[in-house]
Every structure is written in C-alpha cells, then in structure tokens.
Amino acid sequence: MLSALKFQRTPRHFSCLRLLHKSAVEVQERPAPEGTVTSSFGGFIHSVHPGQLSDTVLHRSKRMILDSIGVGLLGSTSHVFQLALQHCQQMYAPDYISSVFGRWHTRLSPSLAAFVNGVAVHSMDFDDTWHPATHPSGAVLPALLAIAQMLPGNAKPSGMDLLLAFNVGIEIQGRLMRFSNEAQNIPNRFHPPTVVGPLGSAAACSRLLSLDRSQCSNALAIAASLAGAPMANAATQSKPLHIGNAARLGMEAALLASRGLEASTLILDSTPGCAGFSAFYNDYLPQALPSPEEQDPRFLLEDQDIAFKRFPAHLGMHWVADAACSARGHQARGHAESEHQARHSFQFNACTALLDREVSVQSFSPAFLDRPELLSLLSRVRVEHPQDNPANFNKMYAEVLLTLTTGNVLKGRCDTFYGHWRKPLSRDSLLKKFRANAGAVLPGERVEAIIDAVENIEDMQDCSHLTMHLE
C-alpha cells in the first residue's frame, strides 16, 4: 500500500499523477488554463473567422477539397472500401443521415459515413500529401460533410463555414507536426495521419459545431486518446483505415466535447514526467498559437502549397517514376504481391514508368501487376540509398540508371516531381485528374456540377447541398 499521498492544491480534476519513491503520489498543479498551449489552440479554433482566410488559402484549400472528392469517388470502387462499407452496414444499426461516396441513396450514421468516406479517400493512396509528411484532407473533409448533413435545417453551415472549418483542421495538423524535428522525415513508428489526423478532424468539427474555447480544447485532448497507429500496416489493406478512423474519431471527439466531456487541459503542452501529445514525438516542443482576436493569423497553407498526386501511389514513388520517364525519354521492394505493396515499391513504379512511359490508375490492376515483361525487368533492378538522399519529402531526390544491352547507360534524375508543392499541378491538370476519377463513378453532368459547386463554395448557403452530387 502507499504510505502517503502528497497533494499541492486539489484542483477540480487531476491532470497528471507521478509516483515518488514508490511510496507517494504527487498531483502536479496545472497552470491557469488560459496560459497553456492547449488553451491557445482551443482559442484559435473558436475565434478565427472567415475574413482571416487569404485569397491564396481559399484557392489552395478549394483545390484540396475538389481533389479529395475525386479520389474519394474513385476510391469507392476499391475492394478495401467495399469491405469497410459492408462491415458498417452489417455490424451497426443504420441511421440514415449521411451520404456515402459513389453510392446512390446509401446513408449511414454520421460517424460511419465519415469512416467509410475517409477509407475511400485513401484506399488507393491517391490523396494529397503535405510536409511534414501527412495526408491532411482525408482526415478532415469526410467528417465535415457528415456533420453538415447531421445538423438540423435551421443550423446548416454555409459553404464559407465549411471552408473555414476545413482550413482550421488543416492548420492544426500542420502546426502540430512542425513542433517536432523528428516529424520532418518519413516516420518509422506512427503513421502521421493517425497522430495529427484525429486532432485535425476534431478541430474542424469543433469549429463547424461552433463549440466554445474550452470545448475545442477538450475535443483536441479527447482526440489525442484516440490517436496513433503503427507504420507496419503501410502497404497493406489496413492503411486506408487510418484515414477513415482519423475522420471518424476526430468527429466523435468533437461531439463528445459538445456534450461536456472533459479531458486533460495540458494535452498539447510539454509536461515533464507525464506525456501528452509528446508521446508520439520524442522531441516535441510546442508553441502557443497567437490569438486570432489579437492579430490576423498567417495560415501555413499560405506559404506552402500541397502535393497532388498524378497516379495512386505513395508520394515517394513520384520521384522515381519521373526519373525513370526521364531516363526512358533519352532513348526501375522486388515483385509486388498486391496493389498496396506496388503503391509503395520503388522498383515497381520505376519499371512501370520505363515500360509504359507513365504510371496510372490501371498500372496497379492485377493484369498489369503480373505482366511477364514487368516481372523480367523487376528481376534486374538494384536499389541504392545514398547518404545524401534523406527520407524527407522536402529534400529527397531520385535517380534511375538504365544499362542497355549495348552497354550504354542512360540516366534520369528528379529533384521535384510535377505535383509537388514546389511544382504544383496546373488548374487544367487538376481538373483532368478530377474528371477522370469522378467520371469513373458519376455521369459527366454530375462531375461538372461538383466542379462548379466547389469552385464557388463560398457562395453556397447550405454546404450540405454539396453531398447530393457525391452519391
């Protein structure tokens, strides 16, 4: 038994307990809530207003929304999406409220719709990517669309409300990852969308629900208890569940906070002896967010654009594909056993680009995976990792050396692929991608209606009307 309990002042609820010499427990006193990093995040979520979104941020975030809808619609044709949808339809009592991507008159509870639509967005690894490395949009947009349909008719959010909430969710993810140098490189422990994604979803949903400052802080803290998944499930069918859960669990955290559920007021602070968000990043060093009531915030999206993928694979594959196409233009993990492995294989993407002069959606179909000429080329590939080429999406490069039967060597190099935030897709390229993705599921007139709705979303009085085009 403990021989003594040592208390400082007894707060209403304890934020952390620490064992002392195996014989006493000390309750650490919390700083005033308004002086914490966590509270500053809650204040930002609650107080930021639409007028503080610049034209650049509005333009970039609308491109992110359109791209996410397109890859989500295409993802609704994938096998992993079918499994997730069947699971939700069969294992839970239906609550016919929120739409499902690409499924006419199929409705689920808001929570499950956020989940399956999040799975759809990431089911082909086709969704946007940011630096530090994460997939920000898929964790936020499905939750917001589900919430918008859930709210009663007299409380429907506008298109501008949706845009603001979306940008809040993106900003919170970016800020959290910039508090760690470890997060700058491609991780080997936690998959980032499962760490910052639930908090981004919670922040976005809190804003759309108009929660107060304290509730916004609690939503972040609740979401932190629902965060984290290991990197070992990358390149498997379980990876898309990471985005689905981020959207779903963040939304549920916001809804629980709206009912009054409380959590640690120090979850985002650096608290010695008691890990909060620092549990995910060893070198986590947070900073408070300036109050939007005191100065206009500068959103991270203002200074760094997003990466949009031209084909459905891990972002690192885009460097090697462009390098391979460069080498081929002057005149390749070994054999991938599944489409999900292929999406993460440098060898597969390089060899496919060499053979076909491109990598596309069809490249990951069974017929393309098992081509004799591809298997033959894969057997002759060697991968090297130079010391000056870090696993960092902002610094990495790819080179392909192609030795011909004549003995000649062709070389291709890519430092920045087309679609990277330093070399963003043009409007025409983004629309071409969207039309191809959405057109695989919807008729042409619906595809064009979505483009028009997203490009003019700030004029939409009821943003839930957007969902009618997505079924």
XYZ file of C-alpha atoms in Angstrom:
471
model
C 0.000 0.000 0.000
C 1.082 3.602 -0.494
C 2.186 5.093 2.791
C 1.372 8.691 1.963
C -0.242 10.924 -0.592
C 1.328 14.342 -1.179
C -1.016 16.996 -2.569
C -0.250 20.536 -3.609
C -3.631 22.177 -4.208
C -6.577 19.976 -5.059
C -7.902 21.000 -8.470
C -11.339 20.088 -9.727
C -9.795 17.198 -11.659
C -6.245 15.930 -11.854
C -4.155 16.394 -14.990
C -1.324 14.019 -14.042
C -0.188 11.674 -11.248
C 3.506 10.901 -10.679
C 4.866 8.156 -8.398
C 7.531 9.361 -5.917
C 9.997 6.882 -4.356
C 7.377 4.120 -4.641
C 5.669 5.497 -1.560
C 3.893 8.709 -2.531
C 1.894 10.186 -5.367
C 2.229 13.851 -6.221
C -0.542 15.692 -8.030
C 1.095 18.225 -10.314
C -0.569 21.597 -10.225
C -1.905 22.822 -13.536
C -1.134 26.300 -14.819
C -4.045 28.624 -15.409
C -5.914 27.206 -18.439
C -5.690 30.446 -20.389
C -1.896 30.313 -20.239
C -1.407 26.867 -21.803
C -0.525 25.801 -25.332
C -3.626 23.621 -25.332
C -5.840 26.573 -24.497
C -4.258 28.680 -27.230
C -5.203 26.006 -29.768
C -8.758 25.966 -28.429
C -8.869 29.741 -28.668
C -7.636 29.668 -32.256
C -10.260 27.131 -33.309
C -13.028 29.082 -31.601
C -12.046 32.627 -32.591
C -10.658 32.554 -36.142
C -13.115 33.976 -38.668
C -13.629 33.733 -42.463
C -12.206 37.189 -43.141
C -8.814 35.915 -41.998
C -8.567 33.432 -44.876
C -6.493 34.965 -47.659
C -7.275 34.514 -51.340
C -4.282 32.159 -51.612
C -5.529 29.975 -48.763
C -9.063 29.898 -50.194
C -7.761 28.968 -53.660
C -5.468 26.211 -52.397
C -7.988 24.730 -49.979
C -10.699 24.551 -52.655
C -8.255 22.620 -54.862
C -7.686 20.238 -51.941
C -11.421 19.739 -51.452
C -12.024 19.053 -55.140
C -9.114 16.610 -55.380
C -10.219 14.775 -52.224
C -13.737 14.366 -53.561
C -12.374 12.988 -56.821
C -10.058 10.429 -55.259
C -12.807 9.523 -52.775
C -15.258 8.812 -55.583
C -12.698 6.701 -57.412
C -11.799 5.009 -54.124
C -15.420 3.954 -53.686
C -14.731 1.375 -56.428
C -11.885 -0.253 -54.467
C -12.004 -3.594 -52.675
C -10.975 -2.211 -49.299
C -13.792 0.355 -49.462
C -16.290 -2.420 -50.223
C -15.093 -4.344 -47.160
C -15.375 -1.288 -44.913
C -18.851 -0.409 -46.213
C -20.127 -3.970 -45.786
C -18.774 -4.015 -42.247
C -20.605 -0.806 -41.331
C -23.843 -1.868 -42.993
C -23.920 -5.303 -41.379
C -22.481 -4.694 -37.918
C -24.213 -1.461 -36.894
C -27.839 -0.385 -36.786
C -28.273 2.085 -39.651
C -29.010 5.734 -39.013
C -29.901 7.139 -42.409
C -28.362 10.606 -42.264
C -25.042 10.993 -44.067
C -24.152 10.137 -47.674
C -21.594 7.597 -48.870
C -19.284 8.452 -51.761
C -20.403 6.928 -55.019
C -23.431 5.084 -53.589
C -26.848 6.316 -54.670
C -29.244 6.586 -51.692
C -26.841 4.781 -49.352
C -26.805 6.501 -45.965
C -25.053 5.712 -42.696
C -24.758 7.343 -39.319
C -22.533 10.455 -39.473
C -19.757 8.619 -37.664
C -19.725 5.647 -40.021
C -20.112 7.826 -43.121
C -17.030 9.785 -42.053
C -15.220 6.473 -41.616
C -16.066 4.827 -44.944
C -15.604 8.055 -46.926
C -12.231 8.538 -45.257
C -11.329 4.987 -46.272
C -12.405 5.812 -49.839
C -10.157 8.885 -49.983
C -7.055 6.901 -49.009
C -7.967 3.493 -50.442
C -5.652 3.942 -53.440
C -3.069 6.226 -51.775
C -4.169 8.889 -54.258
C -4.920 11.693 -51.800
C -2.926 14.854 -51.146
C 0.273 14.957 -49.075
C 1.956 17.752 -47.132
C 5.265 18.379 -45.402
C 5.987 17.313 -42.712
C 4.631 14.079 -44.149
C 0.916 13.502 -43.661
C -2.317 13.231 -45.673
C -4.289 16.201 -44.307
C -7.521 16.470 -46.322
C -8.863 12.930 -45.991
C -8.882 13.200 -42.199
C -10.997 16.366 -42.299
C -13.342 16.616 -45.302
C -15.351 13.369 -44.783
C -16.056 14.356 -41.177
C -17.209 17.852 -42.141
C -19.539 16.578 -44.869
C -21.082 14.078 -42.440
C -21.527 16.734 -39.740
C -23.133 19.140 -42.226
C -25.806 16.565 -43.073
C -26.344 15.774 -39.394
C -27.132 19.324 -38.292
C -30.806 20.407 -38.319
C -32.220 22.535 -41.109
C -32.109 25.768 -39.131
C -28.416 25.271 -38.282
C -26.952 24.172 -41.603
C -23.449 25.577 -42.151
C -22.712 27.646 -45.241
C -20.036 26.939 -47.794
C -17.811 29.546 -46.165
C -18.366 27.851 -42.792
C -17.150 24.608 -44.360
C -14.112 26.307 -45.912
C -13.121 27.877 -42.602
C -13.559 24.635 -40.662
C -11.585 22.733 -43.305
C -8.694 25.191 -43.081
C -8.746 25.033 -39.286
C -8.388 21.253 -39.473
C -5.513 21.501 -41.949
C -3.747 24.212 -39.929
C -3.901 22.292 -36.638
C -2.301 19.239 -38.266
C 0.476 21.309 -39.799
C 1.223 23.191 -36.579
C 1.473 20.025 -34.502
C 3.925 18.396 -36.909
C 6.110 21.484 -37.021
C 6.699 21.205 -33.271
C 8.963 18.199 -33.912
C 12.160 17.844 -35.929
C 11.559 14.085 -35.917
C 8.354 14.644 -37.863
C 10.253 16.307 -40.718
C 11.381 12.906 -42.020
C 9.291 9.978 -43.191
C 8.414 8.175 -39.931
C 9.111 4.609 -38.860
C 6.917 4.444 -35.718
C 3.492 6.055 -36.047
C 1.669 6.779 -39.299
C 1.268 10.585 -39.155
C -2.378 10.789 -40.328
C -3.315 8.662 -37.310
C -1.471 11.047 -34.984
C -2.387 14.530 -36.216
C -5.390 13.454 -38.320
C -7.815 12.826 -35.436
C -6.878 16.174 -33.881
C -7.320 17.929 -37.221
C -10.740 16.332 -37.629
C -11.665 17.244 -34.045
C -10.593 20.852 -34.616
C -12.511 21.160 -37.892
C -15.672 19.605 -36.473
C -15.441 21.738 -33.328
C -15.365 24.821 -35.499
C -18.307 23.682 -37.647
C -20.259 22.906 -34.454
C -19.413 26.361 -33.018
C -18.011 24.934 -29.782
C -16.656 27.317 -27.171
C -12.962 27.667 -26.384
C -12.951 25.127 -23.563
C -14.889 22.570 -25.589
C -12.476 22.985 -28.511
C -9.540 22.273 -26.192
C -11.317 19.246 -24.761
C -12.065 17.938 -28.253
C -8.338 18.001 -29.066
C -7.497 16.231 -25.811
C -10.161 13.561 -26.357
C -8.920 13.010 -29.911
C -5.377 12.502 -28.620
C -6.642 9.473 -26.674
C -7.966 8.048 -29.948
C -4.804 8.662 -31.989
C -1.876 6.575 -33.189
C -1.343 3.561 -35.458
C 1.920 1.768 -36.357
C 3.731 2.182 -39.653
C 3.902 -1.607 -40.067
C 0.441 -1.534 -41.649
C 1.588 0.680 -44.503
C 1.478 -1.139 -47.835
C -1.452 -3.266 -46.619
C -5.222 -3.073 -46.940
C -5.366 -1.682 -43.406
C -3.634 1.578 -44.269
C -6.810 3.261 -45.642
C -8.472 2.539 -42.291
C -6.031 5.029 -40.776
C -7.636 7.935 -42.630
C -11.150 6.628 -42.048
C -10.535 6.373 -38.328
C -8.911 9.809 -38.182
C -12.032 11.394 -39.701
C -14.439 9.340 -37.611
C -12.685 9.530 -34.249
C -11.955 13.235 -34.507
C -15.595 13.902 -35.238
C -16.664 11.758 -32.281
C -14.204 13.626 -30.048
C -15.815 16.941 -31.020
C -19.306 15.561 -30.410
C -18.283 14.201 -27.004
C -16.773 17.566 -26.112
C -20.012 19.265 -27.179
C -21.827 17.127 -24.586
C -19.481 18.298 -21.856
C -16.907 15.502 -21.711
C -13.629 16.835 -20.327
C -10.017 15.760 -20.824
C -6.517 16.983 -19.999
C -6.074 20.741 -20.183
C -2.376 20.141 -20.865
C -2.580 17.605 -23.689
C -0.587 19.760 -26.150
C 1.802 21.193 -23.578
C 5.253 19.910 -22.693
C 4.682 18.401 -19.248
C 7.731 16.782 -17.596
C 7.083 13.300 -16.256
C 3.688 12.937 -17.902
C 3.450 12.631 -21.679
C 0.630 14.237 -23.596
C 0.944 14.680 -27.351
C 4.697 14.315 -26.821
C 4.104 10.558 -26.551
C 4.116 10.469 -30.361
C 7.240 12.597 -30.946
C 10.227 12.402 -28.600
C 11.466 15.892 -29.488
C 8.059 17.582 -29.325
C 8.468 21.257 -28.411
C 5.135 23.095 -28.668
C 4.445 26.787 -29.016
C 1.225 28.632 -28.275
C -0.810 29.891 -31.222
C -1.345 33.659 -31.350
C -4.919 34.688 -30.675
C -6.892 35.483 -33.864
C -8.658 38.156 -31.817
C -5.368 39.999 -31.333
C -3.705 39.512 -34.728
C -4.641 38.006 -38.079
C -3.142 34.501 -38.323
C -0.920 33.502 -41.223
C -2.023 30.041 -42.246
C 0.679 27.537 -43.148
C -1.096 26.877 -46.442
C -0.274 30.474 -47.372
C 3.439 29.682 -47.568
C 3.489 26.002 -48.528
C 1.212 24.505 -51.155
C 0.033 20.901 -51.116
C 1.233 17.960 -53.220
C -1.360 16.429 -55.555
C -0.539 13.003 -56.952
C -0.747 12.202 -60.649
C -1.096 8.461 -60.010
C -2.247 6.438 -56.985
C 0.900 5.553 -55.043
C 2.994 6.610 -52.064
C 4.391 10.093 -52.642
C 7.999 8.867 -52.770
C 7.144 6.847 -55.871
C 6.538 10.028 -57.858
C 10.205 10.965 -57.791
C 11.349 7.612 -59.118
C 8.615 7.468 -61.768
C 9.578 10.887 -63.110
C 13.268 9.931 -63.010
C 12.529 6.701 -64.893
C 10.484 8.547 -67.509
C 13.367 10.988 -67.877
C 15.824 8.151 -68.490
C 13.416 6.441 -70.877
C 12.884 9.705 -72.702
C 16.580 9.913 -73.588
C 16.099 6.806 -75.854
C 13.009 0.695 -62.470
C 10.735 -3.952 -52.855
C 11.129 -6.566 -55.755
C 7.974 -8.155 -57.109
C 4.877 -6.629 -55.535
C 2.396 -9.271 -54.419
C -0.544 -6.872 -54.123
C -1.634 -3.479 -55.371
C -0.914 -1.988 -51.924
C 2.677 -3.236 -51.985
C 3.046 -1.939 -55.520
C 1.949 1.520 -54.425
C 4.933 1.567 -52.023
C 7.549 -0.090 -54.265
C 10.286 1.994 -55.888
C 11.145 -0.928 -58.178
C 7.589 -1.461 -59.389
C 6.934 2.219 -60.129
C 10.263 2.764 -61.861
C 9.885 -0.344 -64.046
C 6.277 0.522 -64.897
C 7.317 4.033 -65.942
C 10.105 2.587 -68.098
C 7.770 0.162 -69.843
C 4.724 2.393 -70.257
C 6.228 5.920 -70.152
C 3.796 6.662 -67.300
C 2.243 5.287 -64.115
C -1.561 5.406 -63.950
C -4.551 4.029 -62.080
C -4.541 0.983 -64.350
C -0.889 0.266 -63.520
C -1.976 -1.263 -60.202
C -4.611 -3.608 -61.624
C -3.957 -7.383 -61.486
C -3.434 -7.590 -65.242
C -0.625 -5.041 -65.100
C 0.969 -6.343 -61.896
C 1.723 -9.772 -63.370
C 2.930 -8.876 -66.859
C 5.895 -11.108 -67.901
C 7.863 -8.162 -69.255
C 7.420 -6.299 -65.937
C 8.456 -9.308 -63.866
C 11.513 -9.794 -66.079
C 12.589 -6.176 -65.653
C 11.982 -6.252 -61.897
C 14.365 -9.182 -61.540
C 17.212 -6.992 -62.816
C 16.715 -3.976 -60.543
C 19.031 -2.927 -57.729
C 18.034 -0.199 -55.263
C 20.599 2.007 -53.552
C 20.098 4.600 -50.797
C 22.807 7.292 -50.942
C 23.678 9.025 -47.686
C 22.832 12.428 -49.145
C 19.273 11.368 -50.006
C 17.195 11.586 -46.791
C 13.724 10.110 -46.347
C 12.247 13.590 -46.359
C 9.626 14.748 -48.846
C 11.121 18.229 -48.917
C 14.718 17.144 -49.620
C 14.747 13.744 -51.322
C 15.546 13.041 -54.970
C 15.533 10.007 -57.264
C 17.962 8.845 -59.929
C 17.491 5.997 -62.385
C 20.456 4.490 -64.248
C 19.430 2.319 -67.173
C 22.071 -0.006 -68.661
C 21.202 -1.065 -72.194
C 22.225 -4.330 -73.871
C 24.659 -2.262 -75.912
C 26.454 -1.263 -72.732
C 25.317 2.354 -72.928
C 23.979 3.873 -69.688
C 21.041 6.303 -69.654
C 20.405 8.454 -66.616
C 17.309 10.228 -65.338
C 17.017 12.362 -62.214
C 14.083 14.022 -60.447
C 14.518 16.582 -57.676
C 10.935 17.891 -57.731
C 8.185 15.919 -59.472
C 5.199 17.547 -61.166
C 2.509 17.809 -58.499
C 4.878 18.536 -55.600
C 4.147 21.667 -53.529
C 7.156 23.311 -55.193
C 5.800 22.408 -58.638
C 2.002 22.267 -58.251
C -0.408 20.875 -60.773
C -1.932 23.435 -63.096
C -5.679 24.002 -62.989
C -6.051 22.035 -66.225
C -4.048 19.098 -64.824
C -6.030 19.056 -61.579
C -9.351 19.180 -63.430
C -8.203 16.424 -65.791
C -7.378 14.238 -62.799
C -10.698 15.051 -61.104
C -12.771 14.348 -64.204
C -11.030 11.012 -64.728
C -11.522 9.970 -61.088
C -15.074 11.194 -60.564
C -16.089 10.142 -64.081
C -15.327 6.527 -63.205
C -18.348 6.662 -60.859
C -20.626 9.555 -61.859
C -22.126 10.793 -65.142
C -20.493 13.779 -66.791
C -23.102 16.341 -65.785
C -22.707 15.436 -62.108
C -18.935 15.702 -62.401
C -19.210 19.211 -63.825
C -21.750 20.167 -61.135
C -19.245 19.219 -58.430
C -16.520 21.325 -60.055
C -18.841 24.311 -60.186
C -20.032 23.787 -56.593
C -16.519 23.567 -55.144
C -15.118 26.470 -57.147
C -17.978 28.659 -55.879
C -18.428 27.066 -52.478
C -18.080 30.331 -50.576
C -21.417 31.430 -52.125
C -23.261 28.271 -51.040
C -25.855 28.952 -48.348
C -26.086 25.314 -47.229
C -22.893 23.316 -47.716
C -24.731 20.023 -47.177
C -26.095 20.502 -50.723
C -22.634 19.544 -51.958
C -23.217 15.986 -50.819
C -26.156 15.480 -53.175
C -23.712 15.383 -56.073
C -21.418 12.773 -54.471
C -23.769 9.768 -54.258
